PDB file of C-alpha atoms in Angstrom:
ATOM      1  CA  ASP A   1     -43.257  36.077 -25.017  1.00 65.00           C
ATOM      2  CA  GLU A   2     -45.162  35.259 -21.833  1.00 71.00           C
ATOM      3  CA  SER A   3     -42.168  35.513 -19.529  1.00 68.00           C
ATOM      4  CA  LEU A   4     -41.022  38.881 -20.887  1.00 76.00           C
ATOM      5  CA  SER A   5     -44.564  40.224 -20.601  1.00 84.00           C
ATOM      6  CA  SER A   6     -44.488  39.579 -16.862  1.00 81.00           C
ATOM      7  CA  ARG A   7     -41.212  41.379 -16.170  1.00 82.00           C
ATOM      8  CA  PRO A   8     -41.331  44.669 -14.223  1.00 87.00           C
ATOM      9  CA  MET A   9     -40.714  47.554 -16.611  1.00 95.00           C
ATOM     10  CA  ARG A  10     -40.994  50.601 -14.348  1.00 95.00           C
ATOM     11  CA  ARG A  11     -37.269  50.486 -13.657  1.00 95.00           C
ATOM     12  CA  VAL A  12     -36.882  51.319 -17.375  1.00 97.00           C
ATOM     13  CA  THR A  13     -39.875  53.596 -17.908  1.00 98.00           C
ATOM     14  CA  GLU A  14     -39.152  55.806 -14.885  1.00 98.00           C
ATOM     15  CA  PRO A  15     -35.742  57.118 -16.034  1.00 98.00           C
ATOM     16  CA  LEU A  16     -37.069  57.454 -19.591  1.00 99.00           C
ATOM     17  CA  ALA A  17     -39.989  59.490 -18.241  1.00 98.00           C
ATOM     18  CA  ARG A  18     -37.484  61.785 -16.535  1.00 98.00           C
ATOM     19  CA  MET A  19     -36.033  62.357 -20.008  1.00 99.00           C
ATOM     20  CA  GLY A  20     -39.466  63.382 -21.265  1.00 98.00           C
ATOM     21  CA  ALA A  21     -40.733  60.085 -22.681  1.00 98.00           C
ATOM     22  CA  ASP A  22     -44.445  59.258 -22.415  1.00 98.00           C
ATOM     23  CA  ILE A  23     -44.764  55.516 -21.752  1.00 98.00           C
ATOM     24  CA  GLU A  24     -47.690  53.678 -20.187  1.00 97.00           C
ATOM     25  CA  THR A  25     -47.450  50.245 -18.590  1.00 96.00           C
ATOM     26  CA  THR A  26     -50.121  48.021 -17.103  1.00 95.00           C
ATOM     27  CA  GLY A  27     -51.190  48.680 -13.534  1.00 94.00           C
ATOM     28  CA  ALA A  28     -48.628  46.103 -12.452  1.00 94.00           C
ATOM     29  CA  GLY A  29     -45.863  47.948 -14.304  1.00 95.00           C
ATOM     30  CA  THR A  30     -45.473  45.319 -17.021  1.00 94.00           C
ATOM     31  CA  ALA A  31     -45.964  45.043 -20.790  1.00 94.00           C
ATOM     32  CA  PRO A  32     -47.850  45.663 -22.991  1.00 94.00           C
ATOM     33  CA  LEU A  33     -46.497  49.190 -23.255  1.00 95.00           C
ATOM     34  CA  ARG A  34     -48.038  52.246 -24.910  1.00 97.00           C
ATOM     35  CA  ILE A  35     -45.376  54.656 -26.154  1.00 98.00           C
ATOM     36  CA  HIS A  36     -46.646  58.087 -27.185  1.00 98.00           C
ATOM     37  CA  PRO A  37     -44.633  60.505 -29.345  1.00 97.00           C
ATOM     38  CA  VAL A  38     -43.130  63.559 -27.651  1.00 98.00           C
ATOM     39  CA  GLU A  39     -41.581  66.691 -29.103  1.00 96.00           C
ATOM     40  CA  LYS A  40     -38.175  66.149 -27.556  1.00 97.00           C
ATOM     41  CA  LEU A  41     -36.150  64.300 -24.953  1.00 98.00           C
ATOM     42  CA  HIS A  42     -33.597  65.913 -22.670  1.00 98.00           C
ATOM     43  CA  GLY A  43     -30.482  64.333 -21.254  1.00 98.00           C
ATOM     44  CA  ILE A  44     -30.270  63.293 -17.616  1.00 98.00           C
ATOM     45  CA  HIS A  45     -27.661  62.131 -15.123  1.00 98.00           C
ATOM     46  CA  TYR A  46     -29.080  58.891 -13.768  1.00 99.00           C
ATOM     47  CA  GLU A  47     -27.775  56.713 -10.940  1.00 98.00           C
ATOM     48  CA  LEU A  48     -28.817  53.090 -11.304  1.00 97.00           C
ATOM     49  CA  PRO A  49     -30.341  51.831  -8.033  1.00 93.00           C
ATOM     50  CA  VAL A  50     -29.330  48.277  -9.028  1.00 85.00           C
ATOM     51  CA  ALA A  51     -26.624  47.292 -11.496  1.00 82.00           C
ATOM     52  CA  SER A  52     -28.451  46.550 -14.762  1.00 88.00           C
ATOM     53  CA  ALA A  53     -27.038  46.645 -18.278  1.00 90.00           C
ATOM     54  CA  GLN A  54     -30.561  46.649 -19.710  1.00 92.00           C
ATOM     55  CA  VAL A  55     -31.588  49.820 -17.884  1.00 96.00           C
ATOM     56  CA  LYS A  56     -28.233  51.453 -18.604  1.00 98.00           C
ATOM     57  CA  SER A  57     -28.574  50.675 -22.307  1.00 98.00           C
ATOM     58  CA  ALA A  58     -32.150  51.976 -22.476  1.00 98.00           C
ATOM     59  CA  VAL A  59     -31.098  55.332 -21.028  1.00 99.00           C
ATOM     60  CA  LEU A  60     -27.990  55.629 -23.210  1.00 99.00           C
ATOM     61  CA  LEU A  61     -29.863  54.746 -26.404  1.00 99.00           C
ATOM     62  CA  ALA A  62     -32.544  57.301 -25.551  1.00 99.00           C
ATOM     63  CA  GLY A  63     -29.730  59.760 -24.963  1.00 99.00           C
ATOM     64  CA  LEU A  64     -28.747  59.505 -28.639  1.00 98.00           C
ATOM     65  CA  CYS A  65     -31.919  61.425 -29.483  1.00 97.00           C
ATOM     66  CA  ALA A  66     -31.935  63.701 -26.428  1.00 98.00           C
ATOM     67  CA  GLU A  67     -30.781  67.280 -26.056  1.00 98.00           C
ATOM     68  CA  GLY A  68     -27.579  67.662 -24.072  1.00 98.00           C
ATOM     69  CA  GLU A  69     -25.554  65.144 -22.132  1.00 98.00           C
ATOM     70  CA  THR A  70     -26.858  61.835 -20.794  1.00 99.00           C
ATOM     71  CA  CYS A  71     -24.885  60.027 -18.102  1.00 99.00           C
ATOM     72  CA  VAL A  72     -25.507  56.771 -16.261  1.00 99.00           C
ATOM     73  CA  THR A  73     -23.697  55.897 -13.035  1.00 98.00           C
ATOM     74  CA  GLU A  74     -23.647  52.194 -12.163  1.00 95.00           C
ATOM     75  CA  PRO A  75     -23.134  50.812  -8.637  1.00 91.00           C
ATOM     76  CA  ALA A  76     -21.151  47.876 -10.044  1.00 84.00           C
ATOM     77  CA  PRO A  77     -19.744  47.079 -13.492  1.00 83.00           C
ATOM     78  CA  THR A  78     -22.276  45.729 -15.990  1.00 86.00           C
ATOM     79  CA  ARG A  79     -21.886  44.394 -19.517  1.00 87.00           C
ATOM     80  CA  ASP A  80     -20.753  47.052 -21.958  1.00 94.00           C
ATOM     81  CA  HIS A  81     -21.860  45.663 -25.326  1.00 93.00           C
ATOM     82  CA  THR A  82     -23.952  48.775 -26.015  1.00 95.00           C
ATOM     83  CA  GLU A  83     -21.027  51.127 -25.449  1.00 96.00           C
ATOM     84  CA  ARG A  84     -18.748  49.008 -27.642  1.00 93.00           C
ATOM     85  CA  MET A  85     -21.406  48.844 -30.353  1.00 92.00           C
ATOM     86  CA  LEU A  86     -21.905  52.613 -30.349  1.00 95.00           C
ATOM     87  CA  ARG A  87     -18.167  53.196 -30.613  1.00 93.00           C
ATOM     88  CA  GLY A  88     -18.120  50.714 -33.489  1.00 90.00           C
ATOM     89  CA  PHE A  89     -20.699  52.906 -35.219  1.00 93.00           C
ATOM     90  CA  GLY A  90     -18.430  55.909 -34.693  1.00 94.00           C
ATOM     91  CA  TYR A  91     -20.305  57.452 -31.759  1.00 96.00           C
ATOM     92  CA  GLU A  92     -18.342  58.999 -28.898  1.00 97.00           C
ATOM     93  CA  VAL A  93     -19.058  57.343 -25.552  1.00 98.00           C
ATOM     94  CA  ARG A  94     -17.100  58.490 -22.499  1.00 98.00           C
ATOM     95  CA  ARG A  95     -16.400  56.507 -19.339  1.00 97.00           C
ATOM     96  CA  GLU A  96     -15.345  58.341 -16.196  1.00 94.00           C
ATOM     97  CA  GLY A  97     -14.936  55.768 -13.444  1.00 95.00           C
ATOM     98  CA  SER A  98     -18.377  54.269 -12.839  1.00 96.00           C
ATOM     99  CA  ARG A  99     -20.110  56.872 -15.027  1.00 98.00           C
ATOM    100  CA  ILE A 100     -20.826  56.488 -18.753  1.00 99.00           C
ATOM    101  CA  CYS A 101     -21.749  59.600 -20.747  1.00 99.00           C
ATOM    102  CA  LEU A 102     -22.671  60.618 -24.281  1.00 99.00           C
ATOM    103  CA  ASP A 103     -24.021  63.715 -26.002  1.00 99.00           C
ATOM    104  CA  GLY A 104     -27.224  63.625 -27.994  1.00 98.00           C
ATOM    105  CA  GLY A 105     -27.565  64.603 -31.622  1.00 96.00           C
ATOM    106  CA  GLY A 106     -24.524  62.780 -32.991  1.00 96.00           C
ATOM    107  CA  ARG A 107     -24.305  60.664 -36.099  1.00 96.00           C
ATOM    108  CA  LEU A 108     -23.962  56.894 -36.481  1.00 96.00           C
ATOM    109  CA  THR A 109     -21.847  55.452 -39.305  1.00 95.00           C
ATOM    110  CA  ALA A 110     -22.757  52.066 -40.780  1.00 93.00           C
ATOM    111  CA  CYS A 111     -20.293  49.210 -40.326  1.00 89.00           C
ATOM    112  CA  ASP A 112     -20.067  45.412 -40.501  1.00 87.00           C
ATOM    113  CA  ILE A 113     -20.652  43.488 -37.263  1.00 86.00           C
ATOM    114  CA  ASP A 114     -19.346  40.029 -36.359  1.00 88.00           C
ATOM    115  CA  VAL A 115     -21.521  38.559 -33.605  1.00 91.00           C
ATOM    116  CA  PRO A 116     -19.558  35.977 -31.559  1.00 94.00           C
ATOM    117  CA  ALA A 117     -21.086  32.953 -29.859  1.00 96.00           C
ATOM    118  CA  ASP A 118     -23.023  33.923 -26.748  1.00 96.00           C
ATOM    119  CA  ILE A 119     -21.226  33.271 -23.453  1.00 97.00           C
ATOM    120  CA  SER A 120     -24.593  32.874 -21.702  1.00 96.00           C
ATOM    121  CA  SER A 121     -25.513  30.029 -24.055  1.00 97.00           C
ATOM    122  CA  ALA A 122     -22.027  28.564 -23.795  1.00 98.00           C
ATOM    123  CA  ALA A 123     -22.354  28.495 -19.993  1.00 98.00           C
ATOM    124  CA  PHE A 124     -24.756  25.538 -20.110  1.00 98.00           C
ATOM    125  CA  PHE A 125     -22.156  23.468 -21.940  1.00 98.00           C
ATOM    126  CA  LEU A 126     -19.331  24.700 -19.702  1.00 99.00           C
ATOM    127  CA  VAL A 127     -21.296  23.414 -16.719  1.00 99.00           C
ATOM    128  CA  GLY A 128     -22.373  20.226 -18.494  1.00 98.00           C
ATOM    129  CA  ALA A 129     -18.830  19.244 -19.439  1.00 98.00           C
ATOM    130  CA  SER A 130     -17.544  20.172 -15.979  1.00 99.00           C
ATOM    131  CA  ILE A 131     -19.979  17.863 -14.155  1.00 98.00           C
ATOM    132  CA  ALA A 132     -20.059  14.897 -16.581  1.00 97.00           C
ATOM    133  CA  PRO A 133     -17.202  12.411 -15.991  1.00 97.00           C
ATOM    134  CA  GLY A 134     -14.978  11.860 -19.024  1.00 97.00           C
ATOM    135  CA  SER A 135     -16.149  14.983 -20.842  1.00 97.00           C
ATOM    136  CA  GLU A 136     -14.101  17.296 -23.027  1.00 98.00           C
ATOM    137  CA  LEU A 137     -15.620  20.012 -25.212  1.00 98.00           C
ATOM    138  CA  VAL A 138     -14.274  22.878 -27.290  1.00 98.00           C
ATOM    139  CA  LEU A 139     -16.619  25.847 -27.723  1.00 98.00           C
ATOM    140  CA  GLU A 140     -15.472  28.018 -30.617  1.00 98.00           C
ATOM    141  CA  HIS A 141     -15.601  31.782 -31.217  1.00 98.00           C
ATOM    142  CA  VAL A 142     -17.156  32.613 -27.836  1.00 98.00           C
ATOM    143  CA  GLY A 143     -17.534  36.241 -26.822  1.00 97.00           C
ATOM    144  CA  MET A 144     -15.271  36.923 -23.822  1.00 97.00           C
ATOM    145  CA  ASN A 145     -16.318  40.460 -22.997  1.00 96.00           C
ATOM    146  CA  PRO A 146     -14.755  41.239 -19.584  1.00 94.00           C
ATOM    147  CA  THR A 147     -18.153  42.370 -18.301  1.00 90.00           C
ATOM    148  CA  ARG A 148     -19.633  38.966 -19.230  1.00 93.00           C
ATOM    149  CA  ASP A 149     -17.011  36.375 -18.293  1.00 95.00           C
ATOM    150  CA  GLY A 150     -17.980  35.966 -14.649  1.00 96.00           C
ATOM    151  CA  ALA A 151     -19.304  32.433 -15.185  1.00 98.00           C
ATOM    152  CA  VAL A 152     -15.887  31.253 -16.382  1.00 98.00           C
ATOM    153  CA  THR A 153     -14.215  32.865 -13.365  1.00 98.00           C
ATOM    154  CA  ILE A 154     -16.722  31.377 -10.910  1.00 99.00           C
ATOM    155  CA  LEU A 155     -16.447  27.897 -12.396  1.00 99.00           C
ATOM    156  CA  ARG A 156     -12.658  28.099 -12.196  1.00 99.00           C
ATOM    157  CA  LEU A 157     -12.909  29.139  -8.536  1.00 99.00           C
ATOM    158  CA  MET A 158     -14.995  25.992  -8.027  1.00 99.00           C
ATOM    159  CA  GLY A 159     -12.245  23.893  -9.587  1.00 99.00           C
ATOM    160  CA  ALA A 160     -13.414  23.676 -13.205  1.00 99.00           C
ATOM    161  CA  ASP A 161     -10.852  22.850 -15.898  1.00 99.00           C
ATOM    162  CA  ILE A 162     -11.445  25.574 -18.502  1.00 99.00           C
ATOM    163  CA  GLU A 163      -8.748  26.759 -20.905  1.00 99.00           C
ATOM    164  CA  VAL A 164      -9.008  29.949 -22.965  1.00 98.00           C
ATOM    165  CA  GLU A 165      -7.466  29.279 -26.382  1.00 98.00           C
ATOM    166  CA  ASN A 166      -6.768  31.474 -29.407  1.00 98.00           C
ATOM    167  CA  PRO A 167      -7.857  34.785 -27.832  1.00 98.00           C
ATOM    168  CA  ARG A 168      -8.455  37.531 -30.380  1.00 95.00           C
ATOM    169  CA  ASP A 169     -10.378  40.752 -30.926  1.00 89.00           C
ATOM    170  CA  VAL A 170     -13.306  40.809 -33.357  1.00 86.00           C
ATOM    171  CA  GLY A 171     -15.136  44.048 -34.034  1.00 77.00           C
ATOM    172  CA  GLY A 172     -14.165  45.561 -30.706  1.00 82.00           C
ATOM    173  CA  GLU A 173     -15.207  42.469 -28.734  1.00 91.00           C
ATOM    174  CA  PRO A 174     -12.734  39.950 -27.265  1.00 95.00           C
ATOM    175  CA  VAL A 175     -13.337  36.410 -28.557  1.00 97.00           C
ATOM    176  CA  ALA A 176     -11.746  33.032 -27.749  1.00 98.00           C
ATOM    177  CA  ASP A 177     -12.209  29.275 -27.984  1.00 99.00           C
ATOM    178  CA  LEU A 178     -12.970  27.553 -24.669  1.00 99.00           C
ATOM    179  CA  ARG A 179     -11.793  24.025 -23.895  1.00 99.00           C
ATOM    180  CA  VAL A 180     -13.516  22.463 -20.881  1.00 99.00           C
ATOM    181  CA  ARG A 181     -12.901  19.078 -19.300  1.00 99.00           C
ATOM    182  CA  HIS A 182     -14.625  17.277 -16.454  1.00 98.00           C
ATOM    183  CA  ALA A 183     -13.210  18.171 -13.047  1.00 98.00           C
ATOM    184  CA  PRO A 184     -14.350  17.671  -9.441  1.00 98.00           C
ATOM    185  CA  LEU A 185     -15.998  20.874  -8.228  1.00 99.00           C
ATOM    186  CA  HIS A 186     -16.127  22.278  -4.706  1.00 99.00           C
ATOM    187  CA  GLY A 187     -18.431  24.802  -3.091  1.00 99.00           C
ATOM    188  CA  ILE A 188     -17.390  28.434  -2.675  1.00 99.00           C
ATOM    189  CA  GLU A 189     -18.664  31.778  -1.434  1.00 99.00           C
ATOM    190  CA  ILE A 190     -19.190  33.613  -4.709  1.00 99.00           C
ATOM    191  CA  PRO A 191     -17.523  37.063  -4.602  1.00 97.00           C
ATOM    192  CA  GLU A 192     -20.199  39.746  -4.928  1.00 94.00           C
ATOM    193  CA  GLU A 193     -18.104  41.695  -7.413  1.00 91.00           C
ATOM    194  CA  LEU A 194     -18.585  38.811  -9.863  1.00 94.00           C
ATOM    195  CA  VAL A 195     -22.389  38.834  -9.609  1.00 92.00           C
ATOM    196  CA  PRO A 196     -23.077  41.439 -12.346  1.00 85.00           C
ATOM    197  CA  LEU A 197     -20.560  39.664 -14.601  1.00 90.00           C
ATOM    198  CA  ALA A 198     -22.515  36.385 -14.434  1.00 94.00           C
ATOM    199  CA  ILE A 199     -26.073  37.511 -13.726  1.00 92.00           C
ATOM    200  CA  ASP A 200     -27.659  35.518 -16.571  1.00 93.00           C
ATOM    201  CA  GLU A 201     -25.568  32.403 -16.011  1.00 97.00           C
ATOM    202  CA  PHE A 202     -26.529  31.716 -12.392  1.00 98.00           C
ATOM    203  CA  PRO A 203     -29.205  29.087 -13.113  1.00 98.00           C
ATOM    204  CA  ALA A 204     -26.513  26.979 -14.797  1.00 99.00           C
ATOM    205  CA  LEU A 205     -24.031  27.785 -12.028  1.00 99.00           C
ATOM    206  CA  PHE A 206     -26.584  26.598  -9.447  1.00 99.00           C
ATOM    207  CA  VAL A 207     -26.535  23.201 -11.161  1.00 99.00           C
ATOM    208  CA  ALA A 208     -22.741  23.192 -10.912  1.00 99.00           C
ATOM    209  CA  ALA A 209     -23.085  24.023  -7.206  1.00 99.00           C
ATOM    210  CA  ALA A 210     -25.537  21.146  -6.755  1.00 99.00           C
ATOM    211  CA  CYS A 211     -22.890  18.781  -8.159  1.00 98.00           C
ATOM    212  CA  ALA A 212     -20.020  20.250  -6.125  1.00 99.00           C
ATOM    213  CA  GLU A 213     -18.635  19.011  -2.835  1.00 98.00           C
ATOM    214  CA  GLY A 214     -19.601  21.293   0.037  1.00 98.00           C
ATOM    215  CA  GLU A 215     -21.682  24.448   0.189  1.00 99.00           C
ATOM    216  CA  THR A 216     -21.919  27.268  -2.327  1.00 99.00           C
ATOM    217  CA  VAL A 217     -23.226  30.639  -1.120  1.00 99.00           C
ATOM    218  CA  LEU A 218     -24.458  33.461  -3.355  1.00 98.00           C
ATOM    219  CA  THR A 219     -25.267  36.958  -2.049  1.00 98.00           C
ATOM    220  CA  GLY A 220     -25.881  40.326  -3.698  1.00 94.00           C
ATOM    221  CA  ALA A 221     -27.953  38.870  -6.532  1.00 94.00           C
ATOM    222  CA  GLU A 222     -31.429  40.259  -5.839  1.00 92.00           C
ATOM    223  CA  GLU A 223     -31.821  41.098  -9.554  1.00 87.00           C
ATOM    224  CA  LEU A 224     -32.291  37.363 -10.175  1.00 93.00           C
ATOM    225  CA  ARG A 225     -35.736  37.688  -8.615  1.00 91.00           C
ATOM    226  CA  VAL A 226     -36.956  39.961 -11.436  1.00 81.00           C
ATOM    227  CA  LYS A 227     -35.716  38.070 -14.492  1.00 82.00           C
ATOM    228  CA  GLU A 228     -38.033  36.002 -16.725  1.00 79.00           C
ATOM    229  CA  SER A 229     -38.909  34.260 -13.471  1.00 86.00           C
ATOM    230  CA  ASP A 230     -37.812  34.559  -9.849  1.00 93.00           C
ATOM    231  CA  ARG A 231     -34.712  32.544 -10.664  1.00 96.00           C
ATOM    232  CA  ILE A 232     -33.627  32.192  -7.055  1.00 97.00           C
ATOM    233  CA  GLN A 233     -36.908  30.651  -5.903  1.00 97.00           C
ATOM    234  CA  VAL A 234     -37.595  28.629  -9.052  1.00 97.00           C
ATOM    235  CA  MET A 235     -34.122  27.076  -9.075  1.00 98.00           C
ATOM    236  CA  ALA A 236     -34.317  26.348  -5.348  1.00 98.00           C
ATOM    237  CA  ASP A 237     -37.684  24.648  -5.814  1.00 98.00           C
ATOM    238  CA  GLY A 238     -36.406  22.550  -8.713  1.00 98.00           C
ATOM    239  CA  LEU A 239     -33.195  21.530  -6.969  1.00 99.00           C
ATOM    240  CA  ARG A 240     -35.186  20.430  -3.924  1.00 98.00           C
ATOM    241  CA  VAL A 241     -37.343  18.233  -6.154  1.00 98.00           C
ATOM    242  CA  LEU A 242     -34.105  16.546  -7.253  1.00 98.00           C
ATOM    243  CA  GLY A 243     -33.049  16.029  -3.639  1.00 98.00           C
ATOM    244  CA  VAL A 244     -30.563  18.889  -3.314  1.00 98.00           C
ATOM    245  CA  GLU A 245     -30.425  21.113  -0.223  1.00 98.00           C
ATOM    246  CA  ALA A 246     -31.149  24.619  -1.522  1.00 98.00           C
ATOM    247  CA  GLU A 247     -32.077  27.536   0.735  1.00 98.00           C
ATOM    248  CA  PRO A 248     -33.145  30.767  -0.975  1.00 98.00           C
ATOM    249  CA  THR A 249     -32.339  34.089   0.686  1.00 97.00           C
ATOM    250  CA  PRO A 250     -33.597  37.592  -0.196  1.00 95.00           C
ATOM    251  CA  ASP A 251     -30.523  38.292  -2.342  1.00 96.00           C
ATOM    252  CA  GLY A 252     -29.152  34.857  -3.139  1.00 98.00           C
ATOM    253  CA  ILE A 253     -29.089  31.176  -2.255  1.00 98.00           C
ATOM    254  CA  ARG A 254     -27.202  28.524  -0.297  1.00 99.00           C
ATOM    255  CA  ILE A 255     -26.714  25.191  -2.077  1.00 99.00           C
ATOM    256  CA  ARG A 256     -25.179  22.102  -0.506  1.00 99.00           C
ATOM    257  CA  GLY A 257     -23.868  19.801  -3.186  1.00 98.00           C
ATOM    258  CA  GLY A 258     -24.785  16.154  -3.263  1.00 92.00           C
ATOM    259  CA  SER A 259     -26.359  13.487  -5.406  1.00 95.00           C
ATOM    260  CA  LEU A 260     -29.169  14.424  -7.804  1.00 98.00           C
ATOM    261  CA  GLY A 261     -32.258  12.318  -8.279  1.00 98.00           C
ATOM    262  CA  GLY A 262     -34.986  12.514 -10.875  1.00 98.00           C
ATOM    263  CA  GLY A 263     -38.347  14.248 -10.796  1.00 98.00           C
ATOM    264  CA  GLU A 264     -40.575  16.802 -12.469  1.00 98.00           C
ATOM    265  CA  VAL A 265     -39.412  20.413 -12.263  1.00 98.00           C
ATOM    266  CA  LEU A 266     -41.196  23.563 -13.368  1.00 97.00           C
ATOM    267  CA  SER A 267     -39.336  26.069 -15.518  1.00 95.00           C
ATOM    268  CA  HIS A 268     -42.137  28.678 -15.267  1.00 92.00           C
ATOM    269  CA  GLY A 269     -41.526  29.457 -18.940  1.00 90.00           C
ATOM    270  CA  ASP A 270     -37.954  30.596 -18.210  1.00 93.00           C
ATOM    271  CA  HIS A 271     -35.578  29.390 -20.916  1.00 94.00           C
ATOM    272  CA  ARG A 272     -32.480  29.488 -18.717  1.00 96.00           C
ATOM    273  CA  ILE A 273     -34.165  27.454 -15.981  1.00 97.00           C
ATOM    274  CA  ALA A 274     -35.174  24.814 -18.527  1.00 97.00           C
ATOM    275  CA  MET A 275     -31.725  24.518 -20.105  1.00 98.00           C
ATOM    276  CA  SER A 276     -30.017  24.413 -16.710  1.00 98.00           C
ATOM    277  CA  PHE A 277     -32.101  21.481 -15.524  1.00 98.00           C
ATOM    278  CA  ALA A 278     -31.456  19.754 -18.850  1.00 98.00           C
ATOM    279  CA  MET A 279     -27.743  19.841 -17.974  1.00 98.00           C
ATOM    280  CA  ALA A 280     -28.533  18.523 -14.496  1.00 98.00           C
ATOM    281  CA  GLY A 281     -29.676  15.342 -16.230  1.00 97.00           C
ATOM    282  CA  LEU A 282     -26.008  14.510 -16.843  1.00 97.00           C
ATOM    283  CA  ARG A 283     -25.614  13.711 -13.141  1.00 97.00           C
ATOM    284  CA  ALA A 284     -29.146  12.715 -12.119  1.00 98.00           C
ATOM    285  CA  SER A 285     -29.835   9.155 -11.006  1.00 97.00           C
ATOM    286  CA  GLY A 286     -33.317   9.304 -12.537  1.00 97.00           C
ATOM    287  CA  THR A 287     -35.178  11.010 -15.364  1.00 97.00           C
ATOM    288  CA  ILE A 288     -35.754  14.756 -15.065  1.00 98.00           C
ATOM    289  CA  ARG A 289     -38.931  16.011 -16.726  1.00 98.00           C
ATOM    290  CA  ILE A 290     -38.912  19.775 -17.307  1.00 98.00           C
ATOM    291  CA  LYS A 291     -42.257  21.501 -17.854  1.00 96.00           C
ATOM    292  CA  ASP A 292     -43.045  24.563 -19.993  1.00 93.00           C
ATOM    293  CA  CYS A 293     -39.924  24.776 -22.179  1.00 93.00           C
ATOM    294  CA  ASP A 294     -41.285  26.484 -25.309  1.00 90.00           C
ATOM    295  CA  ASN A 295     -39.316  29.682 -24.655  1.00 89.00           C
ATOM    296  CA  VAL A 296     -36.044  27.804 -25.149  1.00 94.00           C
ATOM    297  CA  ASN A 297     -36.774  28.053 -28.880  1.00 90.00           C
ATOM    298  CA  THR A 298     -36.798  31.843 -28.559  1.00 87.00           C
ATOM    299  CA  SER A 299     -33.327  32.271 -27.094  1.00 89.00           C
ATOM    300  CA  PHE A 300     -31.527  29.095 -28.189  1.00 95.00           C
ATOM    301  CA  PRO A 301     -33.173  27.411 -31.182  1.00 93.00           C
ATOM    302  CA  GLY A 302     -31.628  24.019 -31.720  1.00 94.00           C
ATOM    303  CA  PHE A 303     -30.543  23.637 -28.089  1.00 97.00           C
ATOM    304  CA  ALA A 304     -31.967  20.131 -27.735  1.00 96.00           C
ATOM    305  CA  GLY A 305     -30.258  18.903 -30.901  1.00 96.00           C
ATOM    306  CA  LEU A 306     -26.931  20.472 -29.975  1.00 96.00           C
ATOM    307  CA  ALA A 307     -27.149  19.045 -26.451  1.00 96.00           C
ATOM    308  CA  ALA A 308     -27.939  15.595 -27.827  1.00 96.00           C
ATOM    309  CA  GLY A 309     -24.970  15.868 -30.163  1.00 94.00           C
ATOM    310  CA  ALA A 310     -22.770  16.633 -27.155  1.00 93.00           C
ATOM    311  CA  GLY A 311     -23.928  13.468 -25.429  1.00 91.00           C
ATOM    312  CA  LEU A 312     -27.046  14.346 -23.433  1.00 93.00           C
ATOM    313  CA  LYS A 313     -29.936  11.928 -23.456  1.00 93.00           C
ATOM    314  CA  ILE A 314     -32.629  14.494 -24.157  1.00 95.00           C
ATOM    315  CA  GLU A 315     -36.112  14.165 -25.611  1.00 93.00           C
ATOM    316  CA  VAL A 316     -38.538  16.950 -26.500  1.00 91.00           C
ATOM    317  CA  LEU A 317     -42.150  16.051 -25.697  1.00 89.00           C
ATOM    318  CA  ARG A 318     -44.985  17.907 -27.404  1.00 83.00           C
ATOM    319  CA  GLY A 319     -48.435  18.515 -25.992  1.00 65.00           C
TER     320      GLY A 319
END
């Protein structure tokens, strides 16, 4: 995957190296990676410089095979799917405030897993139904992990009409059906404590902000600059093409809602950018052409067909 191969990996390889791992990256700190065998790993107590579930999970999973205790301290809450999964497999994981710890050398017990619908994928349709007049959608069996539901909270703060129906627990993960109806949105200052809980959904939320009345301000989201693309800059560039006032900042963006026009936007191979601008087409006065969308098939195969079934006028162009 071209976009994943360009992501900085030293933030993962450095703590693993402290545990004794031998991993080589390119000179730029990206994949491809060379991982050499080592005799043993040892546990560490690691403080995340930036809240990241991916880095946390890498260290904890390495800790399963390490000698002694491995602990990760996070500066803000991040998604806890890995911890829930390990507990589901019978492994003891301890949380002490902002610190998560486990001991190496334990045993995993096989079990059945029910994987709910992905809230990050659902977010595109939550935004789409919120901005399209006359819309009403029900998204079934959506994972509502409390470390992942920030997009729902942010949309509600903006005035979205989202109901959580039939909440239940499936395999240690909270699940619910989401009913969303069109509603007029308004700009907000997004609380920084919600940023880690919606970090992957911000491209879609930026589209919601572009369709809202007033200004939306995001801060504390510098991690967006090191995703599959620099999502702050790429979204700002695309929104400007569509006629929206969007001002990127080092750790966020300011978006003044208004009318959307058509135009050609670049996704830079980032699946979430591509799907977000597809939803923007629901409110655009002209055709939006989105370049370089192949990676959508990696994360959300069938997106175009599902979107068309929900009412989008969407066409996939080859070549």
